PDB file of C-alpha atoms in Angstrom:
ATOM      1  CA  MET A   1     -60.264  41.785 -33.004  1.00  0.00           C
ATOM      2  CA  SER A   2     -57.373  42.057 -30.556  1.00  0.00           C
ATOM      3  CA  ASN A   3     -58.628  39.191 -28.411  1.00  0.00           C
ATOM      4  CA  ASN A   4     -58.984  36.799 -31.432  1.00  0.00           C
ATOM      5  CA  ALA A   5     -55.375  37.710 -32.593  1.00  0.00           C
ATOM      6  CA  ASP A   6     -54.111  37.131 -29.192  1.00  0.00           C
ATOM      7  CA  HIS A   7     -55.977  33.823 -29.214  1.00  0.00           C
ATOM      8  CA  GLN A   8     -54.475  32.781 -32.567  1.00  0.00           C
ATOM      9  CA  GLU A   9     -50.964  33.647 -31.363  1.00  0.00           C
ATOM     10  CA  THR A  10     -51.423  31.556 -28.329  1.00  0.00           C
ATOM     11  CA  LEU A  11     -52.474  28.673 -30.371  1.00  0.00           C
ATOM     12  CA  HIS A  12     -49.448  28.943 -32.695  1.00  0.00           C
ATOM     13  CA  ILE A  13     -47.093  29.374 -29.507  1.00  0.00           C
ATOM     14  CA  HIS A  14     -48.654  26.163 -28.055  1.00  0.00           C
ATOM     15  CA  SER A  15     -48.256  24.117 -31.094  1.00  0.00           C
ATOM     16  CA  TYR A  16     -44.611  23.358 -31.559  1.00  0.00           C
ATOM     17  CA  ALA A  17     -44.257  19.831 -33.071  1.00  0.00           C
ATOM     18  CA  SER A  18     -40.437  19.922 -32.940  1.00  0.00           C
ATOM     19  CA  TYR A  19     -37.647  21.554 -30.970  1.00  0.00           C
ATOM     20  CA  ALA A  20     -33.816  21.696 -31.377  1.00  0.00           C
ATOM     21  CA  ALA A  21     -31.506  22.951 -28.692  1.00  0.00           C
ATOM     22  CA  LEU A  22     -28.026  24.427 -29.409  1.00  0.00           C
ATOM     23  CA  GLY A  23     -25.302  25.488 -27.123  1.00  0.00           C
ATOM     24  CA  ASP A  24     -22.652  24.219 -24.567  1.00  0.00           C
ATOM     25  CA  SER A  25     -22.750  22.576 -21.265  1.00  0.00           C
ATOM     26  CA  PHE A  26     -25.699  24.760 -19.955  1.00  0.00           C
ATOM     27  CA  THR A  27     -27.896  23.269 -22.625  1.00  0.00           C
ATOM     28  CA  GLU A  28     -26.469  19.856 -22.491  1.00  0.00           C
ATOM     29  CA  GLY A  29     -27.691  19.822 -18.960  1.00  0.00           C
ATOM     30  CA  LEU A  30     -24.566  19.023 -17.029  1.00  0.00           C
ATOM     31  CA  ASN A  31     -25.111  18.185 -13.310  1.00  0.00           C
ATOM     32  CA  ASP A  32     -28.770  17.281 -13.867  1.00  0.00           C
ATOM     33  CA  PRO A  33     -28.911  13.564 -13.946  1.00  0.00           C
ATOM     34  CA  GLY A  34     -31.548  12.059 -16.083  1.00  0.00           C
ATOM     35  CA  PRO A  35     -33.225   8.474 -15.731  1.00  0.00           C
ATOM     36  CA  ASP A  36     -31.272   7.201 -18.687  1.00  0.00           C
ATOM     37  CA  GLY A  37     -27.960   7.900 -17.239  1.00  0.00           C
ATOM     38  CA  GLN A  38     -27.316  10.872 -19.402  1.00  0.00           C
ATOM     39  CA  PHE A  39     -27.716  14.607 -18.250  1.00  0.00           C
ATOM     40  CA  ALA A  40     -31.200  16.061 -18.444  1.00  0.00           C
ATOM     41  CA  GLY A  41     -31.113  19.878 -17.935  1.00  0.00           C
ATOM     42  CA  TRP A  42     -33.281  22.637 -18.680  1.00  0.00           C
ATOM     43  CA  ALA A  43     -33.669  22.200 -22.361  1.00  0.00           C
ATOM     44  CA  ASP A  44     -34.820  18.528 -21.837  1.00  0.00           C
ATOM     45  CA  ARG A  45     -37.331  19.780 -19.287  1.00  0.00           C
ATOM     46  CA  LEU A  46     -38.712  22.402 -21.600  1.00  0.00           C
ATOM     47  CA  ALA A  47     -39.041  19.833 -24.213  1.00  0.00           C
ATOM     48  CA  GLY A  48     -41.239  17.875 -21.849  1.00  0.00           C
ATOM     49  CA  LEU A  49     -43.322  21.069 -21.204  1.00  0.00           C
ATOM     50  CA  LEU A  50     -43.741  21.657 -24.971  1.00  0.00           C
ATOM     51  CA  ALA A  51     -44.767  17.991 -25.580  1.00  0.00           C
ATOM     52  CA  ALA A  52     -47.331  18.225 -22.923  1.00  0.00           C
ATOM     53  CA  GLN A  53     -49.117  21.027 -24.997  1.00  0.00           C
ATOM     54  CA  ARG A  54     -49.381  18.662 -27.763  1.00  0.00           C
ATOM     55  CA  PRO A  55     -52.761  16.630 -27.265  1.00  0.00           C
ATOM     56  CA  ASP A  56     -51.958  14.567 -30.579  1.00  0.00           C
ATOM     57  CA  GLY A  57     -48.484  13.404 -29.104  1.00  0.00           C
ATOM     58  CA  ALA A  58     -46.638  14.416 -32.173  1.00  0.00           C
ATOM     59  CA  PHE A  59     -43.677  16.163 -30.714  1.00  0.00           C
ATOM     60  CA  GLN A  60     -39.957  15.623 -31.659  1.00  0.00           C
ATOM     61  CA  TYR A  61     -36.895  16.832 -29.858  1.00  0.00           C
ATOM     62  CA  ALA A  62     -33.177  17.215 -30.610  1.00  0.00           C
ATOM     63  CA  ASN A  63     -30.376  18.315 -28.317  1.00  0.00           C
ATOM     64  CA  LEU A  64     -27.144  19.140 -30.112  1.00  0.00           C
ATOM     65  CA  ALA A  65     -25.325  21.042 -27.329  1.00  0.00           C
ATOM     66  CA  VAL A  66     -21.915  19.747 -26.106  1.00  0.00           C
ATOM     67  CA  ARG A  67     -20.123  20.900 -23.001  1.00  0.00           C
ATOM     68  CA  GLY A  68     -17.111  23.322 -23.471  1.00  0.00           C
ATOM     69  CA  ARG A  69     -18.144  24.539 -26.862  1.00  0.00           C
ATOM     70  CA  LEU A  70     -17.198  28.053 -27.887  1.00  0.00           C
ATOM     71  CA  LEU A  71     -19.408  29.934 -30.063  1.00  0.00           C
ATOM     72  CA  ASP A  72     -17.506  29.506 -33.414  1.00  0.00           C
ATOM     73  CA  GLN A  73     -17.577  25.667 -32.741  1.00  0.00           C
ATOM     74  CA  ILE A  74     -21.354  25.820 -32.059  1.00  0.00           C
ATOM     75  CA  VAL A  75     -21.784  27.805 -35.383  1.00  0.00           C
ATOM     76  CA  ALA A  76     -19.693  25.314 -37.233  1.00  0.00           C
ATOM     77  CA  GLU A  77     -20.969  22.058 -35.768  1.00  0.00           C
ATOM     78  CA  GLN A  78     -24.489  22.698 -34.594  1.00  0.00           C
ATOM     79  CA  VAL A  79     -26.149  25.529 -36.602  1.00  0.00           C
ATOM     80  CA  PRO A  80     -25.916  23.768 -40.025  1.00  0.00           C
ATOM     81  CA  GLN A  81     -27.837  20.896 -38.604  1.00  0.00           C
ATOM     82  CA  ILE A  82     -30.819  23.114 -38.299  1.00  0.00           C
ATOM     83  CA  ARG A  83     -30.993  23.418 -42.163  1.00  0.00           C
ATOM     84  CA  ARG A  84     -31.438  19.632 -42.174  1.00  0.00           C
ATOM     85  CA  ILE A  85     -33.981  19.200 -39.409  1.00  0.00           C
ATOM     86  CA  GLN A  86     -35.935  22.457 -39.901  1.00  0.00           C
ATOM     87  CA  PRO A  87     -37.640  22.443 -36.336  1.00  0.00           C
ATOM     88  CA  ASP A  88     -40.481  24.664 -35.298  1.00  0.00           C
ATOM     89  CA  LEU A  89     -38.412  25.910 -32.379  1.00  0.00           C
ATOM     90  CA  VAL A  90     -34.632  26.445 -31.913  1.00  0.00           C
ATOM     91  CA  THR A  91     -32.845  27.454 -28.657  1.00  0.00           C
ATOM     92  CA  LEU A  92     -29.439  29.137 -29.044  1.00  0.00           C
ATOM     93  CA  CYS A  93     -27.553  29.725 -25.811  1.00  0.00           C
ATOM     94  CA  ALA A  94     -23.936  30.497 -26.733  1.00  0.00           C
ATOM     95  CA  GLY A  95     -21.004  32.791 -26.226  1.00  0.00           C
ATOM     96  CA  GLY A  96     -20.603  32.354 -22.330  1.00  0.00           C
ATOM     97  CA  ASN A  97     -17.493  30.273 -22.746  1.00  0.00           C
ATOM     98  CA  ASP A  98     -16.126  32.850 -24.956  1.00  0.00           C
ATOM     99  CA  ILE A  99     -16.895  35.631 -22.484  1.00  0.00           C
ATOM    100  CA  LEU A 100     -15.027  33.697 -19.566  1.00  0.00           C
ATOM    101  CA  ARG A 101     -11.801  33.678 -21.567  1.00  0.00           C
ATOM    102  CA  PRO A 102      -9.201  36.318 -20.914  1.00  0.00           C
ATOM    103  CA  GLY A 103      -9.118  39.082 -23.512  1.00  0.00           C
ATOM    104  CA  SER A 104     -12.498  38.097 -24.874  1.00  0.00           C
ATOM    105  CA  ASP A 105     -14.402  40.917 -26.592  1.00  0.00           C
ATOM    106  CA  PRO A 106     -18.182  40.846 -25.868  1.00  0.00           C
ATOM    107  CA  ASP A 107     -18.878  43.179 -28.906  1.00  0.00           C
ATOM    108  CA  ALA A 108     -17.066  40.825 -31.462  1.00  0.00           C
ATOM    109  CA  THR A 109     -18.745  37.747 -29.968  1.00  0.00           C
ATOM    110  CA  ALA A 110     -22.175  39.376 -30.290  1.00  0.00           C
ATOM    111  CA  GLU A 111     -21.509  40.042 -33.934  1.00  0.00           C
ATOM    112  CA  ARG A 112     -20.888  36.475 -34.606  1.00  0.00           C
ATOM    113  CA  PHE A 113     -23.901  35.403 -32.424  1.00  0.00           C
ATOM    114  CA  GLU A 114     -26.266  37.648 -34.570  1.00  0.00           C
ATOM    115  CA  ALA A 115     -24.889  36.106 -37.737  1.00  0.00           C
ATOM    116  CA  ALA A 116     -25.795  32.700 -36.350  1.00  0.00           C
ATOM    117  CA  VAL A 117     -29.192  33.985 -35.220  1.00  0.00           C
ATOM    118  CA  ALA A 118     -29.887  35.338 -38.712  1.00  0.00           C
ATOM    119  CA  GLU A 119     -29.098  31.874 -40.338  1.00  0.00           C
ATOM    120  CA  LEU A 120     -31.335  29.994 -37.747  1.00  0.00           C
ATOM    121  CA  ARG A 121     -34.227  32.389 -38.661  1.00  0.00           C
ATOM    122  CA  GLU A 122     -34.167  31.011 -42.141  1.00  0.00           C
ATOM    123  CA  HIS A 123     -34.695  27.356 -41.063  1.00  0.00           C
ATOM    124  CA  ALA A 124     -36.631  27.485 -37.781  1.00  0.00           C
ATOM    125  CA  GLY A 125     -40.170  28.844 -37.028  1.00  0.00           C
ATOM    126  CA  THR A 126     -39.183  30.438 -33.777  1.00  0.00           C
ATOM    127  CA  VAL A 127     -35.577  31.195 -32.268  1.00  0.00           C
ATOM    128  CA  LEU A 128     -35.362  31.617 -28.406  1.00  0.00           C
ATOM    129  CA  ILE A 129     -32.072  32.972 -27.092  1.00  0.00           C
ATOM    130  CA  CYS A 130     -30.870  33.159 -23.441  1.00  0.00           C
ATOM    131  CA  THR A 131     -29.014  36.069 -21.606  1.00  0.00           C
ATOM    132  CA  GLY A 132     -26.181  35.281 -19.321  1.00  0.00           C
ATOM    133  CA  PHE A 133     -26.567  34.901 -15.583  1.00  0.00           C
ATOM    134  CA  ASP A 134     -25.687  37.683 -13.140  1.00  0.00           C
ATOM    135  CA  THR A 135     -22.566  36.424 -11.406  1.00  0.00           C
ATOM    136  CA  ARG A 136     -22.424  38.967  -8.621  1.00  0.00           C
ATOM    137  CA  ASP A 137     -22.377  36.252  -5.958  1.00  0.00           C
ATOM    138  CA  VAL A 138     -19.988  33.814  -7.785  1.00  0.00           C
ATOM    139  CA  PRO A 139     -16.386  33.836  -6.692  1.00  0.00           C
ATOM    140  CA  VAL A 140     -13.910  34.715  -9.517  1.00  0.00           C
ATOM    141  CA  LEU A 141     -16.628  34.992 -11.991  1.00  0.00           C
ATOM    142  CA  ARG A 142     -17.962  38.181 -10.207  1.00  0.00           C
ATOM    143  CA  HIS A 143     -15.099  39.969 -11.870  1.00  0.00           C
ATOM    144  CA  LEU A 144     -16.691  39.228 -15.237  1.00  0.00           C
ATOM    145  CA  ARG A 145     -20.047  40.758 -14.463  1.00  0.00           C
ATOM    146  CA  GLY A 146     -19.399  44.031 -16.530  1.00  0.00           C
ATOM    147  CA  LYS A 147     -18.453  41.995 -19.699  1.00  0.00           C
ATOM    148  CA  ILE A 148     -21.498  39.613 -19.292  1.00  0.00           C
ATOM    149  CA  ALA A 149     -23.793  42.651 -18.791  1.00  0.00           C
ATOM    150  CA  THR A 150     -22.425  44.119 -22.162  1.00  0.00           C
ATOM    151  CA  TYR A 151     -22.927  40.862 -23.887  1.00  0.00           C
ATOM    152  CA  ASN A 152     -26.406  40.664 -22.474  1.00  0.00           C
ATOM    153  CA  ALA A 153     -27.285  44.214 -23.774  1.00  0.00           C
ATOM    154  CA  HIS A 154     -26.139  42.948 -27.203  1.00  0.00           C
ATOM    155  CA  LEU A 155     -28.298  39.902 -27.088  1.00  0.00           C
ATOM    156  CA  ARG A 156     -31.501  41.768 -26.316  1.00  0.00           C
ATOM    157  CA  ALA A 157     -30.779  44.026 -29.227  1.00  0.00           C
ATOM    158  CA  ILE A 158     -30.137  41.116 -31.434  1.00  0.00           C
ATOM    159  CA  ALA A 159     -33.379  39.568 -30.306  1.00  0.00           C
ATOM    160  CA  ASP A 160     -35.348  42.746 -31.007  1.00  0.00           C
ATOM    161  CA  ARG A 161     -33.888  43.142 -34.602  1.00  0.00           C
ATOM    162  CA  ASN A 162     -34.390  39.498 -35.385  1.00  0.00           C
ATOM    163  CA  GLY A 163     -37.733  38.792 -33.713  1.00  0.00           C
ATOM    164  CA  CYS A 164     -36.316  36.253 -31.193  1.00  0.00           C
ATOM    165  CA  ALA A 165     -37.873  35.186 -28.066  1.00  0.00           C
ATOM    166  CA  VAL A 166     -35.583  35.832 -24.796  1.00  0.00           C
ATOM    167  CA  ALA A 167     -35.275  33.830 -21.745  1.00  0.00           C
ATOM    168  CA  ASP A 168     -33.656  36.579 -19.524  1.00  0.00           C
ATOM    169  CA  LEU A 169     -31.480  34.631 -17.154  1.00  0.00           C
ATOM    170  CA  TRP A 170     -29.773  37.898 -15.708  1.00  0.00           C
ATOM    171  CA  SER A 171     -33.242  38.888 -14.147  1.00  0.00           C
ATOM    172  CA  LEU A 172     -34.082  35.349 -12.737  1.00  0.00           C
ATOM    173  CA  ARG A 173     -33.548  36.144  -9.042  1.00  0.00           C
ATOM    174  CA  SER A 174     -34.325  32.579  -7.918  1.00  0.00           C
ATOM    175  CA  VAL A 175     -30.890  31.358  -9.146  1.00  0.00           C
ATOM    176  CA  HIS A 176     -29.099  33.669  -6.823  1.00  0.00           C
ATOM    177  CA  ASP A 177     -29.781  31.129  -4.251  1.00  0.00           C
ATOM    178  CA  ARG A 178     -26.753  28.611  -3.784  1.00  0.00           C
ATOM    179  CA  ARG A 179     -29.205  25.820  -4.115  1.00  0.00           C
ATOM    180  CA  ALA A 180     -29.675  26.619  -7.714  1.00  0.00           C
ATOM    181  CA  TRP A 181     -26.232  25.634  -8.349  1.00  0.00           C
ATOM    182  CA  SER A 182     -24.311  22.223  -8.233  1.00  0.00           C
ATOM    183  CA  ASP A 183     -21.205  21.795  -6.139  1.00  0.00           C
ATOM    184  CA  ASP A 184     -18.920  23.234  -9.023  1.00  0.00           C
ATOM    185  CA  ARG A 185     -20.679  26.560  -8.937  1.00  0.00           C
ATOM    186  CA  LEU A 186     -20.437  26.703 -12.713  1.00  0.00           C
ATOM    187  CA  HIS A 187     -23.451  24.505 -13.674  1.00  0.00           C
ATOM    188  CA  LEU A 188     -27.048  24.447 -12.400  1.00  0.00           C
ATOM    189  CA  SER A 189     -28.451  22.054  -9.957  1.00  0.00           C
ATOM    190  CA  PRO A 190     -31.627  19.963 -10.951  1.00  0.00           C
ATOM    191  CA  GLU A 191     -33.833  22.574  -9.285  1.00  0.00           C
ATOM    192  CA  GLY A 192     -31.853  25.328 -11.042  1.00  0.00           C
ATOM    193  CA  HIS A 193     -32.378  23.636 -14.402  1.00  0.00           C
ATOM    194  CA  GLN A 194     -36.111  23.374 -13.727  1.00  0.00           C
ATOM    195  CA  ARG A 195     -36.497  26.931 -12.880  1.00  0.00           C
ATOM    196  CA  VAL A 196     -34.754  27.969 -16.200  1.00  0.00           C
ATOM    197  CA  ALA A 197     -37.026  25.556 -18.121  1.00  0.00           C
ATOM    198  CA  LEU A 198     -40.121  27.357 -16.415  1.00  0.00           C
ATOM    199  CA  LEU A 199     -38.598  30.680 -17.393  1.00  0.00           C
ATOM    200  CA  ALA A 200     -37.953  29.616 -20.977  1.00  0.00           C
ATOM    201  CA  ALA A 201     -41.546  28.205 -21.286  1.00  0.00           C
ATOM    202  CA  ARG A 202     -43.075  31.506 -19.990  1.00  0.00           C
ATOM    203  CA  SER A 203     -40.665  33.388 -22.486  1.00  0.00           C
ATOM    204  CA  LEU A 204     -42.508  31.328 -25.142  1.00  0.00           C
ATOM    205  CA  GLY A 205     -45.917  32.078 -23.872  1.00  0.00           C
ATOM    206  CA  LEU A 206     -46.687  28.664 -22.235  1.00  0.00           C
ATOM    207  CA  PRO A 207     -48.651  28.709 -19.158  1.00  0.00           C
ATOM    208  CA  THR A 208     -46.743  26.910 -16.269  1.00  0.00           C
ATOM    209  CA  GLU A 209     -48.240  25.546 -12.908  1.00  0.00           C
ATOM    210  CA  GLN A 210     -44.893  26.422 -11.203  1.00  0.00           C
ATOM    211  CA  ASP A 211     -43.196  29.743 -10.847  1.00  0.00           C
ATOM    212  CA  PRO A 212     -39.596  30.163 -11.625  1.00  0.00           C
ATOM    213  CA  GLU A 213     -39.392  32.718  -8.958  1.00  0.00           C
ATOM    214  CA  SER A 214     -41.065  30.859  -6.251  1.00  0.00           C
ATOM    215  CA  PRO A 215     -39.340  31.193  -2.831  1.00  0.00           C
ATOM    216  CA  TRP A 216     -36.938  28.649  -1.591  1.00  0.00           C
ATOM    217  CA  PRO A 217     -37.442  26.999   1.703  1.00  0.00           C
ATOM    218  CA  ALA A 218     -35.410  28.528   4.683  1.00  0.00           C
ATOM    219  CA  ALA A 219     -31.949  27.252   4.697  1.00  0.00           C
ATOM    220  CA  PRO A 220     -29.289  27.160   7.542  1.00  0.00           C
ATOM    221  CA  VAL A 221     -26.917  30.209   7.483  1.00  0.00           C
ATOM    222  CA  LEU A 222     -23.206  29.297   7.273  1.00  0.00           C
ATOM    223  CA  SER A 223     -20.803  31.150   9.703  1.00  0.00           C
ATOM    224  CA  PRO A 224     -18.098  33.267   8.088  1.00  0.00           C
ATOM    225  CA  ALA A 225     -15.610  30.410   8.956  1.00  0.00           C
ATOM    226  CA  ASP A 226     -17.698  27.689   7.379  1.00  0.00           C
ATOM    227  CA  GLN A 227     -18.036  29.806   4.216  1.00  0.00           C
ATOM    228  CA  ARG A 228     -14.233  30.230   3.944  1.00  0.00           C
ATOM    229  CA  ARG A 229     -13.838  26.510   4.420  1.00  0.00           C
ATOM    230  CA  GLU A 230     -16.392  25.678   1.624  1.00  0.00           C
ATOM    231  CA  ASN A 231     -14.651  28.192  -0.768  1.00  0.00           C
ATOM    232  CA  LEU A 232     -11.281  26.715  -0.197  1.00  0.00           C
ATOM    233  CA  GLN A 233     -12.636  23.221  -0.876  1.00  0.00           C
ATOM    234  CA  TRP A 234     -14.442  24.416  -4.016  1.00  0.00           C
ATOM    235  CA  ALA A 235     -11.240  25.991  -5.188  1.00  0.00           C
ATOM    236  CA  ARG A 236      -9.311  22.839  -4.733  1.00  0.00           C
ATOM    237  CA  THR A 237     -11.854  20.577  -6.251  1.00  0.00           C
ATOM    238  CA  TYR A 238     -13.245  22.663  -9.274  1.00  0.00           C
ATOM    239  CA  LEU A 239     -11.604  25.826  -9.689  1.00  0.00           C
ATOM    240  CA  LEU A 240      -8.085  24.716 -10.086  1.00  0.00           C
ATOM    241  CA  PRO A 241      -8.782  21.876 -12.525  1.00  0.00           C
ATOM    242  CA  TRP A 242     -10.916  24.229 -14.590  1.00  0.00           C
ATOM    243  CA  VAL A 243      -7.998  26.903 -14.822  1.00  0.00           C
ATOM    244  CA  GLY A 244      -5.628  24.107 -15.582  1.00  0.00           C
ATOM    245  CA  ARG A 245      -7.754  22.867 -18.514  1.00  0.00           C
ATOM    246  CA  ARG A 246      -7.850  26.445 -19.744  1.00  0.00           C
ATOM    247  CA  LEU A 247      -3.974  26.733 -19.510  1.00  0.00           C
ATOM    248  CA  ARG A 248      -3.458  23.546 -21.289  1.00  0.00           C
ATOM    249  CA  GLY A 249      -6.030  24.266 -24.144  1.00  0.00           C
ATOM    250  CA  GLU A 250      -8.188  21.359 -23.077  1.00  0.00           C
ATOM    251  CA  SER A 251     -11.900  21.353 -23.054  1.00  0.00           C
ATOM    252  CA  SER A 252     -14.479  19.077 -20.910  1.00  0.00           C
ATOM    253  CA  GLY A 253     -16.204  18.562 -24.297  1.00  0.00           C
ATOM    254  CA  ASP A 254     -13.234  16.933 -26.065  1.00  0.00           C
ATOM    255  CA  HIS A 255     -14.290  13.515 -27.531  1.00  0.00           C
ATOM    256  CA  ILE A 256     -18.010  14.267 -26.521  1.00  0.00           C
ATOM    257  CA  GLU A 257     -20.780  13.952 -29.024  1.00  0.00           C
ATOM    258  CA  ALA A 258     -24.368  15.440 -28.912  1.00  0.00           C
ATOM    259  CA  LYS A 259     -26.711  13.276 -26.845  1.00  0.00           C
ATOM    260  CA  ARG A 260     -29.766  13.687 -29.387  1.00  0.00           C
ATOM    261  CA  PRO A 261     -28.380  14.715 -32.666  1.00  0.00           C
ATOM    262  CA  ASP A 262     -31.601  14.068 -34.501  1.00  0.00           C
ATOM    263  CA  LEU A 263     -35.298  15.010 -33.981  1.00  0.00           C
ATOM    264  CA  LEU A 264     -36.860  11.836 -31.982  1.00  0.00           C
ATOM    265  CA  PRO A 265     -40.044  11.560 -29.909  1.00  0.00           C
ATOM    266  CA  LEU A 266     -39.716  11.953 -26.300  1.00  0.00           C
TER     267      LEU A 266
END
C-alpha cells in the first residue's frame, strides 16, 4: 500500500502542466544571460526541468518576478495574477529585499509572507518557497545573518503550517563558493542559478542527473593583498551605487515589467 501511494505521489509531482514564478531579482534571473537577450535564472531552468517531465509536451510557464520588488509590492502586483492563471505550481521567493533594509522586522515580514502563501494555496496546486541564503561569507551582508536566520525559521514554520515545499537555500553549501555568484556578489552566476534550479527540482521530488552539491573544480587561491584589492573594486563598482539607490529611495526595478506575465509554452 505504501509503495503504491508513493508511486501515485511521484506521478503527481512529475505531472505539472503549468508553473508560475513570483519574486524579485533572484527569480527574475539577474546575471544569468539567456539566449533571447533576457535574463534566464533558476526559475527558467526549473521550468525546463519540469517541461522535460511532460512526455506530451503540454507545459506552460509564467515568470512575474521583477528586480528590486519588496514583499508588499509582490503581494500587490504578482500574487493576484495567480487567481487569474491558476497554475499547477507556483514558487514564491520574497522578503529578501525587505530584510536587507535598515530597521526591518523579520517577524512582521513573515506574517505578511504567510498571508500571501495562504492566498496562493487557494489558487495553485502546489506552492514552493525558498529560504534565504547564508551570508556568512558575504561582505556587509554577513552582518544581517541573524535576521536572515530568524526569517528562515519563520519560513520553514509557514511551510509546515500551509503544506508548502521548501527549497532550503541556507543549507545549499555549494553556493558558498565565490563562483556561484556574479561580480556584484548580490546575484547568482549562471552556475549558481543552475544549482538552485536543481535544489528546487529535488525539493519537488524530481530526479535530477546533476547534483546541486557537486564539488567545484579546484580554483586558484587569492593572496590577502589580492582579496583586499578585489573587495575595494567591488565596493566602488557595486556596493556604493547600491547604497546610493537605497538612500535615494530608488529601485533597480523602476520601469521594469515582468518578462513572462502569462502562461506560455517554453
